[in-house]
Short mmCIF file of C-alpha atoms in Angstrom, two decimals:
data_model
loop_
_atom_site.label_atom_id
_atom_site.label_comp_id
_atom_site.label_asym_id
_atom_site.label_seq_id
_atom_site.Cartn_x
_atom_site.Cartn_y
_atom_site.Cartn_z
CA UNK A 1 26.66 -6.65 8.36
CA UNK A 2 23.23 -8.16 8.98
CA UNK A 3 24.32 -11.57 7.63
CA UNK A 4 27.40 -11.57 9.85
CA UNK A 5 25.28 -10.69 12.89
CA UNK A 6 22.64 -13.27 12.06
CA UNK A 7 25.28 -16.01 11.84
CA UNK A 8 26.81 -14.95 15.18
CA UNK A 9 23.40 -15.13 16.86
CA UNK A 10 22.66 -18.56 15.36
CA UNK A 11 26.06 -19.85 16.60
CA UNK A 12 25.34 -18.55 20.11
CA UNK A 13 21.84 -20.06 20.21
CA UNK A 14 23.31 -23.46 19.33
CA UNK A 15 26.02 -23.14 21.97
CA UNK A 16 23.38 -22.33 24.62
CA UNK A 17 21.12 -25.16 23.45
CA UNK A 18 18.22 -22.77 22.88
CA UNK A 19 15.39 -23.49 20.40
CA UNK A 20 16.43 -22.73 16.83
CA UNK A 21 14.68 -19.55 15.72
CA UNK A 22 15.55 -17.56 12.59
CA UNK A 23 16.97 -14.30 13.99
CA UNK A 24 15.13 -11.16 12.92
CA UNK A 25 17.51 -8.25 12.43
CA UNK A 26 16.30 -4.66 12.74
CA UNK A 27 17.72 -1.18 12.40
CA UNK A 28 17.24 0.79 15.64
CA UNK A 29 15.19 3.96 15.19
CA UNK A 30 17.75 5.85 17.25
CA UNK A 31 21.37 5.34 16.15
CA UNK A 32 22.46 5.87 19.77
CA UNK A 33 21.02 2.41 20.49
CA UNK A 34 23.51 0.77 18.12
CA UNK A 35 23.92 -0.25 14.50
CA UNK A 36 21.62 -3.28 14.46
CA UNK A 37 19.22 -4.92 16.86
CA UNK A 38 17.38 -8.23 17.32
CA UNK A 39 14.23 -9.28 19.23
CA UNK A 40 15.36 -12.94 19.14
CA UNK A 41 15.17 -13.32 22.92
CA UNK A 42 11.46 -12.51 22.88
CA UNK A 43 10.82 -15.12 20.18
CA UNK A 44 12.69 -17.80 22.14
CA UNK A 45 10.93 -16.76 25.36
CA UNK A 46 7.57 -17.62 23.81
CA UNK A 47 8.76 -21.18 23.28
CA UNK A 48 10.43 -21.62 26.68
CA UNK A 49 7.98 -19.59 28.80
CA UNK A 50 11.02 -17.79 30.21
CA UNK A 51 11.51 -14.03 30.77
CA UNK A 52 12.98 -12.54 27.54
CA UNK A 53 15.51 -10.42 29.41
CA UNK A 54 16.97 -13.55 31.02
CA UNK A 55 17.46 -15.18 27.62
CA UNK A 56 18.88 -11.92 26.21
CA UNK A 57 21.43 -11.75 29.05
CA UNK A 58 22.51 -15.34 28.34
CA UNK A 59 23.03 -14.52 24.65
CA UNK A 60 24.93 -11.32 25.47
CA UNK A 61 27.27 -13.17 27.83
CA UNK A 62 27.96 -16.00 25.37
CA UNK A 63 28.22 -14.26 22.00
CA UNK A 64 31.69 -13.70 20.49
CA UNK A 65 32.23 -9.96 20.92
CA UNK A 66 35.44 -9.62 18.92
CA UNK A 67 33.73 -7.60 16.15
CA UNK A 68 31.47 -5.55 18.42
CA UNK A 69 32.18 -2.37 20.29
CA UNK A 70 29.12 -3.01 22.46
CA UNK A 71 26.35 -5.58 22.92
CA UNK A 72 23.58 -4.30 25.19
CA UNK A 73 20.19 -5.30 26.53
CA UNK A 74 17.33 -2.88 25.92
CA UNK A 75 13.64 -2.72 26.73
CA UNK A 76 11.70 -5.98 27.19
CA UNK A 77 14.45 -8.08 25.61
CA UNK A 78 15.99 -6.40 22.57
CA UNK A 79 19.72 -6.87 22.04
CA UNK A 80 21.50 -3.90 20.46
CA UNK A 81 24.83 -4.29 18.64
CA UNK A 82 27.40 -1.66 17.75
CA UNK A 83 30.21 -2.80 15.46
CA UNK A 84 33.88 -1.92 15.89
CA UNK A 85 35.21 0.53 13.34
CA UNK A 86 37.80 -1.96 12.09
CA UNK A 87 35.02 -4.41 11.21
CA UNK A 88 33.02 -1.66 9.45
CA UNK A 89 36.06 -0.64 7.40
CA UNK A 90 36.81 -4.25 6.43
CA UNK A 91 33.20 -4.63 5.22
CA UNK A 92 33.53 -1.46 3.17
CA UNK A 93 36.73 -2.82 1.64
CA UNK A 94 34.87 -6.04 0.71
CA UNK A 95 32.15 -3.97 -0.93
CA UNK A 96 34.68 -2.06 -3.02
CA UNK A 97 36.36 -5.31 -4.09
CA UNK A 98 33.16 -7.22 -4.90
CA UNK A 99 31.09 -4.38 -6.33
CA UNK A 100 27.41 -5.28 -6.84
CA UNK A 101 28.08 -8.90 -5.85
CA UNK A 102 28.28 -7.60 -2.29
CA UNK A 103 24.62 -6.54 -2.31
CA UNK A 104 22.75 -9.69 -3.20
CA UNK A 105 22.58 -13.40 -2.54
CA UNK A 106 20.85 -16.36 -4.13
CA UNK A 107 17.67 -16.37 -2.07
CA UNK A 108 15.43 -17.85 -4.78
CA UNK A 109 17.58 -20.82 -5.88
CA UNK A 110 15.82 -20.89 -9.25
CA UNK A 111 12.29 -21.03 -7.82
CA UNK A 112 9.80 -20.22 -10.60
CA UNK A 113 7.64 -17.16 -9.99
CA UNK A 114 5.04 -15.72 -12.34
CA UNK A 115 4.08 -12.07 -11.90
CA UNK A 116 0.87 -10.99 -13.61
CA UNK A 117 0.41 -7.23 -13.56
CA UNK A 118 -1.27 -4.26 -15.23
CA UNK A 119 -3.74 -6.52 -17.18
CA UNK A 120 -5.93 -3.47 -17.83
CA UNK A 121 -9.05 -3.98 -19.93
CA UNK A 122 -8.15 -2.89 -23.50
CA UNK A 123 -11.10 -0.53 -23.49
CA UNK A 124 -9.25 2.72 -22.89
CA UNK A 125 -5.87 4.29 -22.12
CA UNK A 126 -3.87 3.30 -19.05
CA UNK A 127 -4.62 5.44 -16.02
CA UNK A 128 -2.29 6.28 -13.15
CA UNK A 129 -3.37 3.26 -11.10
CA UNK A 130 -2.31 1.02 -13.98
CA UNK A 131 0.98 2.92 -14.14
CA UNK A 132 1.61 2.41 -10.45
CA UNK A 133 0.93 -1.32 -10.86
CA UNK A 134 3.29 -1.41 -13.84
CA UNK A 135 6.09 0.25 -11.87
CA UNK A 136 5.55 -2.16 -8.97
CA UNK A 137 5.44 -5.28 -11.13
CA UNK A 138 8.53 -4.37 -13.14
CA UNK A 139 10.56 -3.46 -10.03
CA UNK A 140 9.43 -6.62 -8.25
CA UNK A 141 10.53 -8.70 -11.25
CA UNK A 142 13.93 -6.97 -11.17
CA UNK A 143 14.62 -7.60 -7.49
CA UNK A 144 13.39 -11.20 -7.58
CA UNK A 145 15.56 -11.98 -10.61
CA UNK A 146 18.53 -10.37 -8.87
CA UNK A 147 17.85 -12.58 -5.85
CA UNK A 148 18.05 -15.80 -7.85
CA UNK A 149 14.41 -16.44 -8.75
CA UNK A 150 13.32 -17.58 -12.20
CA UNK A 151 10.80 -14.83 -12.94
CA UNK A 152 8.20 -14.79 -15.72
CA UNK A 153 6.12 -11.63 -16.33
CA UNK A 154 2.72 -11.69 -17.96
CA UNK A 155 -0.14 -9.42 -19.04
CA UNK A 156 -3.62 -11.00 -19.06
CA UNK A 157 -5.71 -9.43 -21.83
CA UNK A 158 -9.40 -9.16 -20.91
CA UNK A 159 -10.54 -9.24 -24.54
CA UNK A 160 -13.80 -11.14 -24.00
CA UNK A 161 -17.09 -10.23 -22.38
CA UNK A 162 -19.24 -7.20 -21.77
CA UNK A 163 -16.55 -4.49 -21.52
CA UNK A 164 -15.14 -5.00 -25.02
CA UNK A 165 -18.69 -5.17 -26.38
CA UNK A 166 -19.37 -1.76 -24.82
CA UNK A 167 -16.16 -0.47 -26.39
CA UNK A 168 -17.36 -1.63 -29.80
CA UNK A 169 -20.77 -0.01 -29.27
CA UNK A 170 -19.14 3.26 -28.15
CA UNK A 171 -17.03 3.37 -31.31
CA UNK A 172 -20.06 2.45 -33.44
CA UNK A 173 -22.06 5.42 -32.13
CA UNK A 174 -19.12 7.81 -32.57
CA UNK A 175 -18.67 6.50 -36.14
CA UNK A 176 -22.35 6.96 -36.99
CA UNK A 177 -22.14 10.52 -35.69
CA UNK A 178 -19.33 11.14 -38.18
CA UNK A 179 -21.89 10.19 -40.80
CA UNK A 180 -24.19 12.90 -39.38
CA UNK A 181 -26.51 10.65 -37.35
CA UNK A 182 -26.28 12.70 -34.10
CA UNK A 183 -26.85 9.64 -31.87
CA UNK A 184 -26.71 10.02 -28.09
CA UNK A 185 -24.00 8.02 -26.33
CA UNK A 186 -25.61 5.68 -23.73
CA UNK A 187 -24.59 6.14 -20.11
CA UNK A 188 -22.68 2.86 -19.90
CA UNK A 189 -20.55 3.65 -22.97
CA UNK A 190 -17.01 5.05 -23.02
CA UNK A 191 -16.92 8.77 -23.76
CA UNK A 192 -13.29 9.83 -23.96
CA UNK A 193 -11.76 11.54 -26.96
CA UNK A 194 -9.98 8.27 -27.76
CA UNK A 195 -13.36 6.82 -28.83
CA UNK A 196 -13.67 9.57 -31.44
CA UNK A 197 -10.08 8.91 -32.55
CA UNK A 198 -10.84 5.23 -33.20
CA UNK A 199 -14.05 6.16 -35.05
CA UNK A 200 -12.15 8.67 -37.19
CA UNK A 201 -9.55 6.05 -38.08
CA UNK A 202 -12.33 3.66 -39.15
CA UNK A 203 -13.93 6.44 -41.17
CA UNK A 204 -10.64 7.18 -42.92
CA UNK A 205 -9.97 3.51 -43.65
CA UNK A 206 -13.41 2.29 -44.68
CA UNK A 207 -15.30 5.44 -45.66
CA UNK A 208 -19.02 5.05 -46.28
CA UNK A 209 -18.92 1.24 -46.33
CA UNK A 210 -19.78 1.22 -42.62
CA UNK A 211 -22.63 3.70 -42.99
CA UNK A 212 -26.24 2.57 -42.53
CA UNK A 213 -25.11 -0.65 -40.85
CA UNK A 214 -26.80 -1.87 -37.67
CA UNK A 215 -24.44 -2.49 -34.78
CA UNK A 216 -25.15 -6.23 -34.73
CA UNK A 217 -24.07 -6.49 -38.39
CA UNK A 218 -20.57 -5.15 -37.73
CA UNK A 219 -20.23 -5.70 -33.97
CA UNK A 220 -17.53 -8.39 -34.15
CA UNK A 221 -15.49 -6.32 -36.60
CA UNK A 222 -15.79 -3.11 -34.51
CA UNK A 223 -14.99 -4.88 -31.24
CA UNK A 224 -11.95 -6.60 -32.75
CA UNK A 225 -10.63 -3.43 -34.41
CA UNK A 226 -11.23 -1.21 -31.36
CA UNK A 227 -9.76 -3.38 -28.65
CA UNK A 228 -6.69 -4.22 -30.75
CA UNK A 229 -6.19 -0.51 -31.37
CA UNK A 230 -6.33 0.17 -27.62
CA UNK A 231 -4.09 -2.80 -26.85
CA UNK A 232 -1.44 -1.50 -29.24
CA UNK A 233 -1.58 1.88 -27.48
CA UNK A 234 -1.25 0.17 -24.12
CA UNK A 235 1.79 -1.76 -25.36
CA UNK A 236 3.36 1.45 -26.70
CA UNK A 237 2.75 3.31 -23.42
CA UNK A 238 4.24 0.48 -21.37
CA UNK A 239 7.23 0.22 -23.69
CA UNK A 240 7.88 3.96 -23.32
CA UNK A 241 7.48 3.50 -19.57
CA UNK A 242 10.25 0.90 -19.66
CA UNK A 243 7.93 -1.99 -18.75
CA UNK A 244 7.97 -5.15 -20.86
CA UNK A 245 6.38 -8.57 -20.51
CA UNK A 246 7.58 -12.09 -21.27
CA UNK A 247 4.08 -13.01 -22.44
CA UNK A 248 0.67 -11.58 -23.28
CA UNK A 249 -2.17 -14.07 -22.83
CA UNK A 250 -5.68 -13.64 -24.21
CA UNK A 251 -8.93 -14.36 -22.35
CA UNK A 252 -10.57 -15.01 -25.74
CA UNK A 253 -8.01 -17.69 -26.45
CA UNK A 254 -8.90 -19.49 -23.21
CA UNK A 255 -12.45 -19.81 -24.53
CA UNK A 256 -11.51 -20.66 -28.12
CA UNK A 257 -9.10 -23.43 -27.07
CA UNK A 258 -11.60 -24.94 -24.64
CA UNK A 259 -9.53 -24.16 -21.54
CA UNK A 260 -12.48 -22.59 -19.71
CA UNK A 261 -14.64 -25.64 -20.27
CA UNK A 262 -11.81 -27.98 -19.25
CA UNK A 263 -11.22 -26.01 -16.05
CA UNK A 264 -14.87 -26.37 -15.07
CA UNK A 265 -14.78 -30.08 -15.90
CA UNK A 266 -11.66 -30.50 -13.75
CA UNK A 267 -13.31 -28.83 -10.76
CA UNK A 268 -16.41 -30.97 -11.31
CA UNK A 269 -14.26 -34.11 -11.24
CA UNK A 270 -12.70 -32.88 -8.00
CA UNK A 271 -16.15 -32.41 -6.48
CA UNK A 272 -16.12 -28.61 -6.26
CA UNK A 273 -18.85 -27.84 -8.82
CA UNK A 274 -22.57 -28.25 -8.19
CA UNK A 275 -25.79 -27.17 -9.89
CA UNK A 276 -28.43 -24.98 -8.24
CA UNK A 277 -31.26 -22.90 -9.75
CA UNK A 278 -30.11 -23.88 -13.24
CA UNK A 279 -26.62 -22.41 -12.71
CA UNK A 280 -23.23 -24.00 -12.03
CA UNK A 281 -21.58 -23.01 -8.74
CA UNK A 282 -18.01 -23.32 -7.47
CA UNK A 283 -17.85 -24.50 -3.85
CA UNK A 284 -15.43 -21.77 -2.79
CA UNK A 285 -16.60 -21.76 0.84
CA UNK A 286 -14.67 -25.04 1.19
CA UNK A 287 -11.54 -22.85 1.08
CA UNK A 288 -12.63 -19.96 3.29
CA UNK A 289 -14.64 -17.78 0.89
CA UNK A 290 -17.71 -16.15 2.43
CA UNK A 291 -20.05 -17.65 -0.19
CA UNK A 292 -20.01 -20.01 -3.16
CA UNK A 293 -19.62 -18.43 -6.60
CA UNK A 294 -21.55 -18.81 -9.85
CA UNK A 295 -19.36 -19.71 -12.83
CA UNK A 296 -22.06 -20.51 -15.42
CA UNK A 297 -25.33 -18.57 -15.20
CA UNK A 298 -28.75 -20.15 -15.64
CA UNK A 299 -28.89 -18.73 -19.19
CA UNK A 300 -25.70 -20.64 -20.08
CA UNK A 301 -23.36 -17.64 -20.17
CA UNK A 302 -20.07 -17.66 -18.29
CA UNK A 303 -19.20 -15.28 -15.47
CA UNK A 304 -15.85 -13.44 -15.43
CA UNK A 305 -14.78 -15.84 -12.71
CA UNK A 306 -14.99 -18.82 -15.08
CA UNK A 307 -12.19 -17.55 -17.33
CA UNK A 308 -10.17 -16.44 -14.30
CA UNK A 309 -10.29 -20.02 -13.00
CA UNK A 310 -9.13 -21.27 -16.40
CA UNK A 311 -6.31 -18.72 -16.47
CA UNK A 312 -5.03 -19.76 -13.05
CA UNK A 313 -5.28 -23.43 -14.03
CA UNK A 314 -3.14 -22.50 -17.05
CA UNK A 315 -0.59 -20.86 -14.75
CA UNK A 316 -0.43 -23.87 -12.45
CA UNK A 317 0.04 -26.27 -15.37
CA UNK A 318 3.09 -24.25 -16.48
CA UNK A 319 4.83 -25.31 -13.28
CA UNK A 320 5.22 -22.06 -11.34
CA UNK A 321 6.13 -22.39 -7.68
CA UNK A 322 4.55 -19.06 -6.79
CA UNK A 323 1.99 -16.77 -8.43
CA UNK A 324 1.96 -13.03 -7.80
CA UNK A 325 -1.06 -11.08 -9.02
CA UNK A 326 -0.96 -7.28 -8.92
CA UNK A 327 -4.47 -5.83 -9.03
CA UNK A 328 -6.22 -2.53 -8.46
CA UNK A 329 -7.62 -1.83 -5.00
CA UNK A 330 -11.20 -2.25 -6.29
CA UNK A 331 -10.54 -6.00 -6.68
CA UNK A 332 -10.37 -6.60 -2.92
CA UNK A 333 -13.56 -8.69 -2.87
CA UNK A 334 -12.14 -10.97 -5.55
CA UNK A 335 -9.10 -12.18 -3.63
CA UNK A 336 -10.61 -15.01 -1.62
CA UNK A 337 -12.48 -16.65 -4.50
CA UNK A 338 -9.34 -16.72 -6.68
CA UNK A 339 -7.30 -18.15 -3.81
CA UNK A 340 -10.05 -20.75 -3.35
CA UNK A 341 -9.85 -21.73 -7.02
CA UNK A 342 -6.07 -22.02 -6.89
CA UNK A 343 -6.27 -24.26 -3.83
CA UNK A 344 -8.98 -26.41 -5.41
CA UNK A 345 -6.66 -26.88 -8.40
CA UNK A 346 -3.81 -28.13 -6.21
CA UNK A 347 -1.78 -25.18 -4.99
CA UNK A 348 -1.51 -24.03 -1.39
CA UNK A 349 -2.76 -20.61 -0.27
CA UNK A 350 0.83 -19.53 0.43
CA UNK A 351 1.77 -20.10 -3.23
CA UNK A 352 -0.37 -17.23 -4.48
CA UNK A 353 0.20 -13.65 -3.37
CA UNK A 354 -2.16 -10.88 -4.41
CA UNK A 355 -0.93 -7.30 -4.12
CA UNK A 356 -3.53 -4.54 -4.31
CA UNK A 357 -2.41 -1.17 -5.68
CA UNK A 358 -4.16 1.94 -4.42
CA UNK A 359 -5.09 4.70 -6.81
CA UNK A 360 -2.98 7.83 -7.25
CA UNK A 361 -4.24 11.29 -6.32
CA UNK A 362 -2.71 13.61 -8.90
CA UNK A 363 -2.03 17.18 -7.81
CA UNK A 364 -0.72 20.31 -9.46
CA UNK A 365 0.69 22.77 -6.92
CA UNK A 366 -1.33 21.01 -4.23
CA UNK A 367 -4.65 21.11 -6.10
CA UNK A 368 -6.36 17.96 -7.46
CA UNK A 369 -6.09 17.19 -11.17
CA UNK A 370 -8.94 14.94 -12.26
CA UNK A 371 -9.91 15.48 -15.87
CA UNK A 372 -8.33 14.45 -19.15
CA UNK A 373 -9.75 15.45 -22.51
CA UNK A 374 -8.54 12.25 -24.12
CA UNK A 375 -9.69 9.78 -21.46
CA UNK A 376 -12.78 11.71 -20.47
CA UNK A 377 -12.61 11.14 -16.73
CA UNK A 378 -9.00 10.48 -15.68
CA UNK A 379 -5.47 11.61 -16.43
CA UNK A 380 -3.67 8.96 -18.48
CA UNK A 381 -0.27 7.43 -17.82
CA UNK A 382 0.81 8.68 -21.26
CA UNK A 383 0.01 12.29 -20.32
CA UNK A 384 2.09 12.02 -17.16
CA UNK A 385 5.04 10.37 -18.94
CA UNK A 386 4.97 13.07 -21.62
CA UNK A 387 5.00 15.85 -19.02
CA UNK A 388 7.58 14.65 -16.49
CA UNK A 389 9.25 11.56 -17.99
CA UNK A 390 9.16 7.82 -17.32
CA UNK A 391 11.94 7.75 -14.69
CA UNK A 392 10.37 10.40 -12.50
CA UNK A 393 6.91 8.88 -12.81
CA UNK A 394 8.17 5.39 -11.99
CA UNK A 395 10.26 6.45 -9.01
CA UNK A 396 7.46 8.47 -7.41
CA UNK A 397 5.01 5.60 -7.92
CA UNK A 398 7.45 3.49 -5.88
CA UNK A 399 7.92 5.93 -2.99
CA UNK A 400 5.07 4.42 -0.97
CA UNK A 401 3.94 0.90 -0.12
CA UNK A 402 1.65 -0.37 -2.88
CA UNK A 403 -1.48 -0.50 -0.71
CA UNK A 404 -1.03 3.05 0.63
CA UNK A 405 -2.66 6.06 -1.00
CA UNK A 406 -0.20 8.11 -3.04
CA UNK A 407 -0.36 11.84 -3.65
CA UNK A 408 1.62 12.83 -6.74
CA UNK A 409 2.25 16.54 -7.31
CA UNK A 410 3.30 17.16 -10.90
CA UNK A 411 4.95 20.51 -10.17
CA UNK A 412 7.12 19.04 -7.38
CA UNK A 413 8.12 16.25 -9.77
CA UNK A 414 9.45 18.88 -12.17
CA UNK A 415 11.65 20.63 -9.61
CA UNK A 416 15.41 20.21 -9.60
CA UNK A 417 15.72 20.25 -5.83
CA UNK A 418 15.52 18.05 -2.75
CA UNK A 419 11.71 18.28 -2.96
CA UNK A 420 11.81 16.03 -6.03
CA UNK A 421 12.88 12.61 -4.69
CA UNK A 422 14.05 11.09 -7.97
CA UNK A 423 16.05 14.18 -8.94
CA UNK A 424 17.74 14.17 -5.52
CA UNK A 425 18.79 10.51 -5.86
CA UNK A 426 19.85 10.70 -9.51
CA UNK A 427 21.75 13.93 -8.84
CA UNK A 428 23.72 12.21 -6.08
CA UNK A 429 24.91 9.63 -8.61
CA UNK A 430 25.72 12.30 -11.23
CA UNK A 431 27.51 14.43 -8.64
CA UNK A 432 29.76 11.53 -7.61
CA UNK A 433 30.52 10.84 -11.26
CA UNK A 434 31.56 14.49 -11.69
CA UNK A 435 33.91 14.08 -8.71
CA UNK A 436 35.58 11.12 -10.43
CA UNK A 437 35.89 13.13 -13.66
CA UNK A 438 37.63 15.90 -11.73
CA UNK A 439 39.85 13.36 -9.94
CA UNK A 440 40.66 11.83 -13.32
CA UNK A 441 39.51 8.40 -12.29
CA UNK A 442 38.09 6.29 -9.50
CA UNK A 443 40.10 5.44 -6.35
CA UNK A 444 42.99 3.01 -6.80
CA UNK A 445 43.61 2.18 -3.15
CA UNK A 446 41.68 2.17 0.11
CA UNK A 447 42.51 3.43 3.59
CA UNK A 448 40.19 3.07 6.55
CA UNK A 449 42.12 5.24 8.97
CA UNK A 450 40.94 8.74 8.10
CA UNK A 451 37.15 8.49 8.31
CA UNK A 452 35.39 11.00 10.56
CA UNK A 453 32.05 10.45 12.34
CA UNK A 454 29.98 11.80 9.44
CA UNK A 455 31.74 9.46 7.05
CA UNK A 456 31.36 6.52 9.41
CA UNK A 457 27.61 7.19 9.54
CA UNK A 458 27.43 7.07 5.73
CA UNK A 459 29.51 3.89 5.57
CA UNK A 460 27.15 2.14 7.96
CA UNK A 461 24.21 3.35 5.87
CA UNK A 462 25.83 1.92 2.76
CA UNK A 463 26.53 -1.41 4.47
CA UNK A 464 22.89 -1.99 5.45
CA UNK A 465 21.79 -1.87 1.80
CA UNK A 466 22.06 -5.69 1.42
CA UNK A 467 19.63 -5.98 4.34
CA UNK A 468 17.22 -3.52 2.72
CA UNK A 469 17.46 -5.44 -0.55
CA UNK A 470 16.82 -8.76 1.21
CA UNK A 471 13.77 -7.36 3.02
CA UNK A 472 12.43 -5.99 -0.27
CA UNK A 473 12.71 -9.47 -1.75
CA UNK A 474 11.22 -11.30 1.22
CA UNK A 475 8.33 -8.86 1.70
CA UNK A 476 7.81 -8.31 -2.06
CA UNK A 477 8.11 -4.55 -1.44
CA UNK A 478 10.35 -2.55 -3.81
CA UNK A 479 9.43 0.73 -2.10
CA UNK A 480 11.85 -0.15 0.71
CA UNK A 481 14.71 0.43 -1.76
CA UNK A 482 13.21 3.74 -2.92
CA UNK A 483 12.92 5.01 0.63
CA UNK A 484 16.48 3.89 1.45
CA UNK A 485 17.95 5.59 -1.65
CA UNK A 486 16.38 8.89 -0.65
CA UNK A 487 17.95 8.65 2.81
CA UNK A 488 21.37 7.74 1.40
CA UNK A 489 21.22 10.57 -1.17
CA UNK A 490 20.33 13.06 1.57
CA UNK A 491 23.33 11.93 3.64
CA UNK A 492 25.65 12.27 0.66
CA UNK A 493 24.44 15.73 -0.42
CA UNK A 494 24.85 16.99 3.14
CA UNK A 495 28.36 15.50 3.26
CA UNK A 496 29.27 16.99 -0.11
CA UNK A 497 28.39 20.49 1.05
CA UNK A 498 30.35 20.07 4.30
CA UNK A 499 33.60 18.45 3.09
CA UNK A 500 36.01 18.65 0.15
CA UNK A 501 36.47 15.22 -1.40
CA UNK A 502 39.52 16.16 -3.47
CA UNK A 503 42.25 17.91 -1.50
CA UNK A 504 46.04 18.26 -1.36
CA UNK A 505 46.16 15.37 1.10
CA UNK A 506 46.42 12.37 -1.24
CA UNK A 507 45.57 9.78 1.39
CA UNK A 508 42.50 11.69 2.55
CA UNK A 509 41.44 12.17 -1.06
CA UNK A 510 41.74 8.45 -1.81
CA UNK A 511 39.76 7.59 1.32
CA UNK A 512 36.96 9.98 0.45
CA UNK A 513 36.92 8.83 -3.16
CA UNK A 514 36.52 5.28 -1.82
CA UNK A 515 33.52 6.40 0.20
CA UNK A 516 32.03 8.07 -2.88
CA UNK A 517 32.62 4.93 -4.93
CA UNK A 518 30.74 2.81 -2.39
CA UNK A 519 27.80 5.25 -2.40
CA UNK A 520 27.75 5.29 -6.20
CA UNK A 521 27.66 1.48 -6.38
CA UNK A 522 24.64 1.36 -4.08
CA UNK A 523 22.79 4.17 -5.87
CA UNK A 524 23.39 2.56 -9.25
CA UNK A 525 22.23 -0.87 -8.10
CA UNK A 526 19.18 0.45 -6.28
CA UNK A 527 18.06 2.59 -9.22
CA UNK A 528 18.53 -0.35 -11.58
CA UNK A 529 16.29 -2.48 -9.36
CA UNK A 530 13.59 0.20 -9.62
CA UNK A 531 13.98 0.40 -13.38
CA UNK A 532 15.27 3.98 -13.16
CA UNK A 533 18.37 5.35 -14.91
CA UNK A 534 21.50 6.40 -13.00
CA UNK A 535 22.69 9.39 -15.09
CA UNK A 536 26.34 10.40 -15.26
CA UNK A 537 25.48 14.06 -15.92
CA UNK A 538 22.55 16.26 -14.89
#
């Protein structure tokens, strides 16, 4: 419906000779105001310095009203539209004929987008923040692919630098303690049970051959063994979470292949590198950063930023039209310098989008859950998947905008009731499937003459799904689909308890089965976009 309305508004604007403005279509908060609304008159008014209500009246008088029951002016210049029932029923019939093709359009036209997400240091298990980023990245990849983009997903492995060295040292101390050394773990080391597990595996594999060795003697071996062990666990957890990547790229490799050095040389050639106090600096303030950034310290060692520049140069050279980075909220101060580097290397600021994912507050019956024996300080993604399942975890991670705090109550997630959002949505799909089993098949014909007001409300809800999908794509926000599915499921469950779908009236039965079919198609598509199963039985 929103595409039809948008085209009608564009036609009218041209007829009136008004400035061409892309119409924004909204859903009124109160359904009494109409089915859809637009603030287009206010946008045009800014250009013409004319009262918005005057422009709105001109549009209302000139627009073709054959498909509308009413077109009304509201507030400072909103135009509210209510569609005729015949038009609504014809749209529903199109949906039933086209199936999922009705929901999407080729917005991307093959544009190449790279999404880098999770990218957790391989120094410990994935925590819930990583899981939330994984759910977001995977869902975003799904909706962008569905919208015609050429999407490439990637995990950047931070396998160089201080953090993996600390991992190796932590495992070394735990291993020596297995030999009876009783060494104290330094404050900066990792202390989770997983450190002891890695040490025990080394002990079982290599026995006493690692005893009485200084850390420096076996550091490279321990670091390599430990981080690869953790990376394999991360891959297994993500695979069980239903999240896969097209590529895994190593920070170490960027150094070993000389890409870090070449990136610095490139920036130097472009005039964005200078020397001060014995260090090399990137002139990031030229692109809006609050200060220039060190990339090579005075002692000759590289900062983390150096390899990040090389990685983004690598991305650019692979020909992506847009880069999407999904990071934890603690990386906020890093955004501007990375955008500066990308611009210095030839991209525009609009070609890189950085989404920050807030941490998850885990609750059990309303009380905070903070500790994990295995991780030491946080509950792991694996623990949550094992307790409530990947689908439930993923769906709840996607119930809020990525940069909003999320409270996740494990006990609510276990309930088979309306309190559990994923259960409520999946159960709607399973319930409709059970109706079709009882009816011995899906509807064979369609009639739009027997719908009551409750059914009409559901039909209109179903028909705005393409608009929700489009907004999710444009805003890069999969949670819009999650929120919509919960609303649609609630409408269906209420309807199911109020009306009999299968009755002795064959025409009424076919009509209601048609409605159920339309709902099922939307639920199935929406859940697939989120990476969540649409079960036939529950």
